[in-house]
Coordinates of C-alpha atoms in Angstrom, one line a residue:
M1072 CA -21.3 71.1 89.1
G1073 CA -19.2 71.0 92.8
Q1074 CA -20.1 72.8 95.8
F1075 CA -19.0 76.5 94.9
G1076 CA -20.8 76.3 91.5
Q1077 CA -23.9 74.8 93.2
L1078 CA -23.1 78.4 95.9
V1079 CA -23.3 80.7 92.9
W1080 CA -25.8 79.0 90.5
R1081 CA -28.2 79.8 93.8
G1082 CA -26.3 82.5 95.0
F1083 CA -27.3 84.7 92.3
P1084 CA -30.8 84.4 91.3
C1085 CA -31.3 85.0 95.3
A1086 CA -29.1 88.3 94.4
L1087 CA -31.9 89.4 92.0
T1088 CA -34.5 89.0 94.3
I1089 CA -32.8 90.7 96.9
G1090 CA -32.3 93.8 94.4
S1091 CA -36.6 93.3 93.9
L1092 CA -37.5 93.7 97.3
I1093 CA -35.4 96.9 97.3
C1094 CA -37.0 98.2 94.5
L1095 CA -40.4 97.5 96.1
V1096 CA -39.7 99.2 99.6
V1097 CA -38.5 102.1 97.5
V1098 CA -42.0 101.9 95.9
G1099 CA -42.9 101.8 99.5
I1100 CA -41.6 104.8 101.0
G1101 CA -42.0 107.7 98.3
C1102 CA -43.8 110.5 99.0
T1103 CA -43.1 109.1 103.4
R1104 CA -40.9 111.4 104.5
A1105 CA -40.0 114.9 103.2
H1106 CA -36.8 114.0 101.3
K1107 CA -38.0 111.1 100.3
A1108 CA -40.7 112.9 98.1
E1109 CA -38.8 114.9 95.9
D1110 CA -38.2 112.1 93.0
F1111 CA -40.5 109.5 94.2
Y1112 CA -43.6 109.9 93.4
F1113 CA -46.4 108.6 91.6
L1114 CA -47.9 111.6 90.0
R1115 CA -47.6 115.1 91.0
I1116 CA -49.8 117.5 90.3
E1117 CA -48.8 121.6 90.7
L1118 CA -50.4 124.8 90.9
Q1119 CA -48.0 127.0 90.3
N1120 CA -49.5 129.1 87.6
L1121 CA -53.5 128.8 89.5
T1122 CA -55.9 131.2 87.3
A1123 CA -53.0 132.9 85.2
T1124 CA -54.1 131.7 82.1
P1125 CA -56.2 134.2 80.7
R1126 CA -60.0 134.2 81.4
S1127 CA -60.8 133.9 77.4
M1128 CA -58.6 130.9 76.7
I1129 CA -59.7 129.6 79.7
D1130 CA -63.2 129.7 78.6
T1131 CA -62.8 128.8 74.1
T1132 CA -61.1 125.6 76.3
L1133 CA -63.7 124.2 78.4
K1134 CA -65.5 124.8 75.4
H1135 CA -63.6 123.0 73.1
F1136 CA -63.9 120.4 76.2
D1137 CA -67.1 120.4 76.4
I1138 CA -66.4 120.7 79.9
T1139 CA -69.5 121.4 81.8
H1140 CA -70.1 124.3 85.0
S1141 CA -67.0 126.0 84.5
D1142 CA -67.9 129.2 85.5
K1143 CA -68.3 127.6 89.2
F1144 CA -65.8 125.4 89.4
I1145 CA -63.3 128.1 88.7
Q1146 CA -64.8 130.7 90.9
A1147 CA -64.3 128.2 93.4
L1148 CA -60.6 127.5 92.8
D1149 CA -60.4 130.9 93.2
E1150 CA -62.0 131.8 96.5
V1151 CA -59.4 129.0 98.4
N1152 CA -56.0 130.3 96.7
S1153 CA -57.6 134.1 96.9
T1154 CA -58.2 132.5 100.9
T1155 CA -55.8 130.0 101.8
T1156 CA -53.0 130.1 98.8
L1157 CA -52.5 126.5 97.8
N1158 CA -49.4 125.4 97.6
D1159 CA -47.5 124.7 94.1
F1160 CA -47.3 121.4 94.2
F1161 CA -48.7 117.4 95.2
S1162 CA -46.8 114.9 94.9
I1163 CA -48.3 112.0 95.3
G1164 CA -47.2 108.0 96.8
L1165 CA -48.5 104.8 97.8
W1166 CA -49.6 105.3 101.2
S1167 CA -49.6 109.7 101.5
Y1168 CA -48.8 112.2 99.3
C1169 CA -46.7 115.2 100.0
T1170 CA -46.6 118.7 99.5
G1171 CA -44.7 122.7 99.3
N1172 CA -43.3 124.8 97.0
I1173 CA -41.5 125.4 94.7
T1174 CA -38.9 128.1 94.6
D1175 CA -37.5 130.4 92.0
N1176 CA -34.5 128.4 90.9
G1177 CA -37.2 125.4 90.4
T1178 CA -35.6 123.5 93.5
Y1179 CA -39.1 121.8 95.0
N1180 CA -38.6 122.6 98.7
T1181 CA -41.7 119.4 100.3
T1182 CA -42.8 120.7 103.4
Y1183 CA -45.5 118.7 104.5
C1184 CA -46.8 114.9 104.4
S1185 CA -49.5 113.3 105.0
R1186 CA -50.1 110.4 107.5
P1187 CA -49.2 106.9 105.6
R1188 CA -52.9 104.6 105.8
G1189 CA -54.4 101.8 104.0
G1190 CA -56.2 102.7 101.2
F1191 CA -55.0 106.3 100.2
W1192 CA -56.5 107.9 97.7
F1193 CA -55.8 111.4 96.7
N1194 CA -59.1 113.7 96.6
P1195 CA -58.8 117.4 95.7
I1196 CA -61.4 118.5 97.0
D1197 CA -60.9 117.8 100.0
T1198 CA -56.6 118.4 100.0
W1199 CA -57.6 122.1 98.6
G1200 CA -60.4 122.9 100.8
L1201 CA -63.3 122.3 98.4
N1202 CA -65.8 120.7 100.1
G1203 CA -67.7 122.9 101.6
T1204 CA -68.3 124.9 98.0
N1205 CA -70.2 122.3 96.5
T1206 CA -67.4 121.7 93.8
N1207 CA -67.5 118.1 94.1
D1208 CA -71.0 118.2 91.6
F1209 CA -69.4 120.5 89.4
L1210 CA -66.4 118.9 88.9
P1211 CA -65.9 118.2 84.5
G1212 CA -67.2 114.4 84.4
K1213 CA -63.7 113.2 82.4
L1214 CA -61.9 114.3 86.4
K1215 CA -64.2 112.9 88.3
K1216 CA -64.6 109.4 86.6
S1217 CA -60.9 109.6 86.7
L1218 CA -60.9 110.0 90.0
D1219 CA -63.8 107.5 91.2
M1220 CA -61.4 104.8 88.6
Y1221 CA -58.2 106.2 91.4
R1222 CA -60.7 105.6 94.2
N1223 CA -61.7 102.3 93.3
A1224 CA -58.3 100.7 92.2
S1225 CA -55.9 102.5 95.7
L1226 CA -57.3 99.9 98.3
W1227 CA -56.4 96.8 95.6
M1228 CA -53.5 98.5 94.1
A1229 CA -51.6 98.4 98.0
I1230 CA -53.0 95.1 98.9
I1231 CA -51.2 93.5 95.4
Y1232 CA -47.9 95.6 97.0
L1233 CA -48.1 93.8 100.1
I1234 CA -48.1 90.3 98.5
A1235 CA -45.9 90.4 96.5
V1236 CA -43.6 92.0 99.0
I1237 CA -44.4 89.2 101.2
A1238 CA -43.8 86.7 98.7
T1239 CA -39.9 88.3 97.9
V1240 CA -39.2 88.2 101.4
L1241 CA -40.3 84.4 101.7
E1242 CA -38.6 83.6 98.5
I1243 CA -35.3 85.0 100.3
M1244 CA -35.7 82.9 102.9
T1245 CA -36.6 79.8 100.9
G1246 CA -33.8 80.5 98.3
L1247 CA -31.4 80.8 101.3
I1248 CA -32.3 77.7 102.1
A1249 CA -31.7 76.4 98.0
V1250 CA -28.4 77.2 98.1
G1251 CA -27.1 74.2 101.2
G1252 CA -27.8 72.3 98.0
N1253 CA -31.9 71.5 98.4
R1254 CA -33.4 70.3 96.0
L1255 CA -36.8 70.6 97.6
G1256 CA -36.0 73.9 98.5
S1257 CA -36.0 75.8 95.0
C1258 CA -38.9 74.7 93.5
F1259 CA -40.6 76.2 96.9
A1260 CA -39.0 79.1 95.7
W1261 CA -39.5 79.0 91.9
L1262 CA -42.8 79.0 93.3
L1263 CA -42.5 81.9 95.3
A1264 CA -40.5 83.4 92.7
G1265 CA -43.6 82.8 90.3
V1266 CA -46.7 84.1 92.7
S1267 CA -43.4 87.6 93.3
L1268 CA -44.0 88.1 89.7
L1269 CA -47.9 88.4 89.3
F1270 CA -48.4 89.8 92.2
T1271 CA -45.1 92.7 91.0
T1272 CA -46.8 93.1 87.5
A1273 CA -50.3 93.9 89.1
M1274 CA -49.1 96.4 91.0
A1275 CA -46.7 97.6 88.1
I1276 CA -50.0 97.8 85.9
A1277 CA -51.9 99.4 88.0
S1278 CA -49.9 101.8 89.0
T1279 CA -49.4 102.8 85.0
A1280 CA -52.3 102.8 84.2
I1281 CA -54.2 104.9 87.1
F1282 CA -51.6 107.7 87.4
A1283 CA -51.3 107.9 83.0
T1284 CA -55.0 108.2 82.4
L1285 CA -55.5 110.7 86.3
V1286 CA -52.5 113.0 84.4
T1287 CA -53.5 112.6 81.2
T1288 CA -57.5 114.0 82.7
I1289 CA -55.8 116.4 84.4
R1290 CA -53.7 117.8 81.3
I1291 CA -57.2 118.2 79.0
V1292 CA -59.4 119.4 81.8
L1293 CA -57.2 121.1 84.7
K1294 CA -55.3 123.1 82.4
P1295 CA -56.9 126.2 81.1
Y1296 CA -57.0 126.7 85.5
G1297 CA -53.4 127.0 85.6
I1298 CA -53.1 122.9 86.9
T1299 CA -50.5 120.8 85.3
G1300 CA -49.1 117.5 86.6
H1301 CA -46.5 114.9 85.7
M1302 CA -45.2 111.0 86.8
G1303 CA -42.7 110.5 88.8
R1304 CA -39.8 109.0 86.2
H1305 CA -38.0 107.1 89.2
M1306 CA -40.7 105.4 90.8
Y1307 CA -42.2 104.0 87.9
A1308 CA -38.6 103.0 86.9
A1309 CA -37.9 101.1 90.3
T1310 CA -41.3 99.6 90.4
W1311 CA -40.5 97.8 86.3
L1312 CA -37.5 97.3 87.5
A1313 CA -39.2 95.5 90.8
V1314 CA -40.6 92.8 87.1
V1315 CA -37.9 92.4 85.6
L1316 CA -35.6 91.2 88.8
S1317 CA -38.4 88.9 89.6
L1318 CA -38.9 87.6 86.4
L1319 CA -35.0 86.3 85.8
T1320 CA -35.1 85.1 89.3
S1321 CA -38.7 83.0 88.1
A1322 CA -36.9 81.9 84.9
L1323 CA -34.1 80.9 86.8
W1324 CA -35.1 79.2 89.4
L1325 CA -37.1 77.2 87.4
L1326 CA -34.5 75.7 84.9
D1327 CA -32.6 75.3 88.7
C1328 CA -35.6 72.3 88.8
C1329 CA -36.0 71.6 85.3
C1330 CA -32.7 71.2 84.4
C1331 CA -29.7 71.7 87.3
S1332 CA -31.4 67.9 89.5
R1333 CA -28.1 66.6 90.5
H1334 CA -27.6 62.6 89.8
R1335 CA -26.1 59.7 91.8
T1336 CA -22.2 59.1 90.3
T1337 CA -21.2 57.2 92.8
P1338 CA -22.7 53.9 93.2
R1339 CA -24.2 52.7 95.6
P1340 CA -22.8 51.0 98.7
I1341 CA -24.1 46.6 99.5
T1342 CA -26.0 46.2 102.3
A1343 CA -24.4 42.9 104.6
D1344 CA -27.1 40.8 104.0
H1345 CA -26.5 41.8 100.3
Q1346 CA -23.4 40.2 100.0
Q1347 CA -24.6 37.8 102.2
S1348 CA -25.8 35.6 98.8
Y1349 CA -23.6 35.9 97.0
R1350 CA -21.2 33.8 99.3
Y1351 CA -20.6 30.1 99.2
R1352 CA -20.6 27.8 102.3
S1353 CA -19.4 24.0 102.5
V1354 CA -21.7 21.5 103.7
P1355 CA -21.9 17.9 104.2
L1356 CA -21.6 15.2 101.1
K1357 CA -21.4 11.8 102.6
G1358 CA -18.3 12.7 104.0
V1359 CA -17.2 15.2 101.0
T1360 CA -17.6 18.5 101.3
A1361 CA -18.6 20.4 98.1
P1362 CA -19.1 24.6 97.8
Q1363 CA -23.0 25.5 97.5
D1364 CA -24.8 28.6 96.2
T1365 CA -27.5 29.8 98.0
S1366 CA -28.1 32.7 95.1
Y1367 CA -29.9 31.7 91.5
P1368 CA -29.4 31.2 89.2
P1369 CA -26.0 29.5 90.5
P1370 CA -23.1 29.9 89.2
M1371 CA -21.0 28.1 87.5
V1372 CA -18.6 26.0 89.0
L1373 CA -15.0 25.1 87.7
A1374 CA -13.3 22.5 89.2
S1375 CA -9.8 23.0 90.9
P1376 CA -6.5 20.8 90.6
P1377 CA -6.5 18.8 94.3
S1378 CA -4.6 19.6 96.8
L1379 CA -1.3 17.6 98.2
Q1380 CA -1.9 18.7 101.8
G1381 CA -5.1 18.2 103.7
S1382 CA -8.3 17.6 102.7
Y1383 CA -9.7 18.2 99.3
Q1384 CA -13.0 19.6 99.3
Y1385 CA -15.0 18.4 95.8
P1386 CA -16.6 20.6 93.3
M1387 CA -20.6 18.9 93.3
H1388 CA -20.9 17.6 90.2
Q1389 CA -17.2 15.6 90.8
I1390 CA -17.4 13.6 93.3
P1391 CA -14.3 11.1 93.4
T1392 CA -15.6 7.6 93.0
P1393 CA -14.0 4.7 95.6
S1394 CA -10.9 3.4 94.6
S1395 CA -10.4 -0.4 94.7
P1396 CA -9.3 -2.3 97.9
V1397 CA -5.8 -4.0 98.3
G1398 CA -5.4 -6.7 96.7
A1399 CA -8.4 -7.1 94.1
Y1400 CA -7.4 -9.2 91.3
E1401 CA -6.5 -8.0 88.2
P1402 CA -6.8 -10.7 85.3
Y1403 CA -4.0 -8.1 83.1
K1404 CA -1.6 -8.9 85.8
H1405 CA 1.3 -10.4 84.6
V1406 CA 4.2 -11.7 86.9

């Protein structure tokens, strides 16, 4: 894989990680400003038709679901609504809530958003001004259990969200290092992608389960009072899209670590010391020099024809024998 191919291959999971971070940011800023509360919210409670349902239908529904203290609860709601005129809707986010009125054409006009804070949870008793009427003692049992579950899980949900965001940011930084060809950076990016995937998935599951339970309880318990609720599809789409992108990123980084490692394709250069061990050198031997191999085992030495010029160096196994002296007796020589 060439340099351009490596750049594209490692740049793709980085782009997916950036997309996951954008989705997490959208989830975090939902219901923090008036113009950001129209579509991005976990739960919206509508009180537009508060106490508009006939009393006979209310009593029948409450008796069917076995909700006790219904008279005192509805009396408190009637009293608060007649004195302060509650807003038509309340949109709940991760850090705060927004409220406003519904126009005649069905438009949600947000007029107020609470200050974002960690561990936020929407308390209808305080928000609707029912804390001075002892209404908390007369809350329907199912609604009280759902609110307690929501309150206990809200802080942990915020912590999980922050860990997911931090892990995603670190994954982007490590992935940019890995784009330059650092294979160790790819491994670290995969580890961070796993952490990001774990906490993003946990946050998505927790928020979906908590608010789905809460909206179901509101529809069952408070619908007789004209109070309804529904979940925000845009917020959950962003939440689960972050999970999908994080899953794809984790798979790509794992594939890069396991299957796309670079192997050496060029021969390793031979060092000077390594080359020196294969060189020949001449040593004197009774006036005759012969090549000597310093490596082990020694290579086979082949004889070469004698040279007619200059001195001749014989191999070690072909040392020449001394020639006969001039004038020596030759018995087979005839005149």
